[in-house]
Amino acid sequence: MLTKTKIYLSSPHMGGSEQKFVNEAFSTNWIAPLGPNVDGFENDIQSYLGGNKYVAALSSGTAAIHLALKILGVTKGDEVLCQSFTFSASANPILYLGATPVFIDSEKDTWNISPELLEIAIKDRIEKYKKPKAIIAVHLYGMPYKVDEINALGKKYDIPVVEDSAEALGSKYFNQKCGALSDAGILSFNGNKIITTSGGGALIVNSEELKNKAVFLSTQARDNAPHYEHSTIGYNYRMSNVLAGIGRGQMEVIDDRVSARRKNFDFYKTHLSKFKDITFLEEKNGFFSNRWITCIETKSYELREKIRLELLKDDIESRPLWKPMHMQPVFEDYLHFTNGFSENLFEKGLCLPSGSNLSQEDLNRIVNNIKNTLKF
Ligand SMILES: *Cc1c(COP(=O)(O)O)cnc(C)c1O
């Protein structure tokens, strides 16, 4: 009998042209650090996102959030409102800048930042301290947050919105691409994301001036002089030309990757939604998720764990949903505006294997395993 292979939650999936672009970098000796692949990759993302956007390719999504907050002027003593139900990288850069996070819970339609709680938090902070310096909203698992409502609050109170689109390249909000819907968007090309450069990210801004500022900061903030002259603290955050070559190859297949992930979701839903103990997050009208990860909500913590452990026995990786930031030991002392929603999801939710390279055989194996658990 053939031994079964391990099924991962989300693994890299090369398209074919990546090596060509990487080889080009080698044969032209554009190894370090900038070069034509960086420009090419930025142009690819820019034209994919549409709109009047400017893209800076960086070393990670976390670096992109850090620079986004930096160019929006976040500094020591400021407060930044941040979606609590997310990966820690959304919030860590607030602390890098000596600012203070205030966490906001999610709402049921999108599992993302609740517009109601956000406004309550803004009013509270203005009354008791001062106006928060930025809002970080996240299109978690690829599902868009309520963009119009969040942008309207940003406008009403004059607070810029940072759009954490690390998990949502290819998602759309009323036909506009996520990442390009706010004052500053960010993408991640980490190994588990919908496309990858093995590690990388991008910052998306609304003017060439802001892009230049971000690039300047990401390349150690060198002033214009023949020697090394610095009047600002810089960072080493630029993407390398070799990795951007992988990105160019990946951008050729982004649409295929989105449809493969959406097909995974449809397959799981077709086979599992007849079990009343399992529910899926549907798209509201106008919301288009890349379905980066298919998530299920089960009826109880016990059932969630039973499903997860049975999958594990068969060498199938699954994972509880993100643990909200306001419950994390490192963040639990910070102010938070919560409604119990993300805590409930953390308790009962599970991420299923969702790679664009899953075979039909893999999908059958996963679904049969879960069906077996649900029958008992
Ligand atoms: C992956 C991720 C990031 C960080 O991206 P890196 O490229 O890994 O630094 C930020 N926010 C969210 C929601 C993510 O999933």
CSV table of N, CA and C in Angstrom, one decimal, residues 24 102 107 168 171 174 192 214 225 241-242 281 284 306 314 331 334 348:
chain,number,residue,atom,x,y,z
A,24,GLU,N,17.0,35.0,-14.8
A,24,GLU,CA,17.4,36.3,-15.4
A,24,GLU,C,18.2,37.2,-14.4
A,102,VAL,N,-5.3,49.7,20.6
A,102,VAL,CA,-6.6,49.5,21.2
A,102,VAL,C,-7.3,48.5,20.3
A,107,GLU,N,-17.6,41.5,13.8
A,107,GLU,CA,-19.0,41.4,13.7
A,107,GLU,C,-19.3,40.2,12.8
A,168,ALA,N,-5.6,38.7,1.5
A,168,ALA,CA,-6.8,39.0,0.6
A,168,ALA,C,-6.4,39.4,-0.8
A,171,SER,N,-9.1,39.2,-3.5
A,171,SER,CA,-10.5,39.5,-3.0
A,171,SER,C,-11.0,40.8,-3.5
A,174,PHE,N,-17.2,45.0,-4.0
A,174,PHE,CA,-18.0,45.6,-5.1
A,174,PHE,C,-17.0,45.9,-6.3
A,192,ASN,N,2.9,30.9,3.2
A,192,ASN,CA,1.5,30.3,3.3
A,192,ASN,C,0.4,31.1,2.6
A,214,ALA,N,8.3,55.8,1.3
A,214,ALA,CA,8.4,54.4,1.9
A,214,ALA,C,9.7,53.7,1.4
A,225,ALA,N,23.6,62.3,-1.5
A,225,ALA,CA,25.0,62.7,-1.3
A,225,ALA,C,25.9,61.6,-1.8
A,241,ASN,N,15.8,41.7,-5.6
A,241,ASN,CA,15.5,41.4,-7.0
A,241,ASN,C,15.3,39.9,-7.3
A,242,VAL,N,16.0,39.1,-6.6
A,242,VAL,CA,15.8,37.6,-6.8
A,242,VAL,C,14.4,37.2,-6.4
A,281,LEU,N,-18.9,30.7,6.5
A,281,LEU,CA,-19.1,32.2,6.4
A,281,LEU,C,-19.4,32.5,4.9
A,284,LYS,N,-21.5,38.3,1.6
A,284,LYS,CA,-22.6,39.2,1.5
A,284,LYS,C,-22.6,39.7,0.0
A,306,LYS,N,-12.4,17.5,18.3
A,306,LYS,CA,-12.5,16.1,17.8
A,306,LYS,C,-12.2,16.0,16.3
A,314,ASP,N,-4.7,11.3,10.7
A,314,ASP,CA,-4.5,10.9,9.3
A,314,ASP,C,-3.5,11.8,8.6
A,331,PHE,N,-0.6,41.0,24.8
A,331,PHE,CA,-1.5,42.2,24.5
A,331,PHE,C,-2.6,42.4,25.5
A,334,TYR,N,-3.8,45.7,27.2
A,334,TYR,CA,-4.2,46.9,26.4
A,334,TYR,C,-5.7,47.0,26.4
A,348,LYS,N,-14.5,27.8,18.6
A,348,LYS,CA,-15.3,26.8,17.9
A,348,LYS,C,-14.9,26.7,16.4
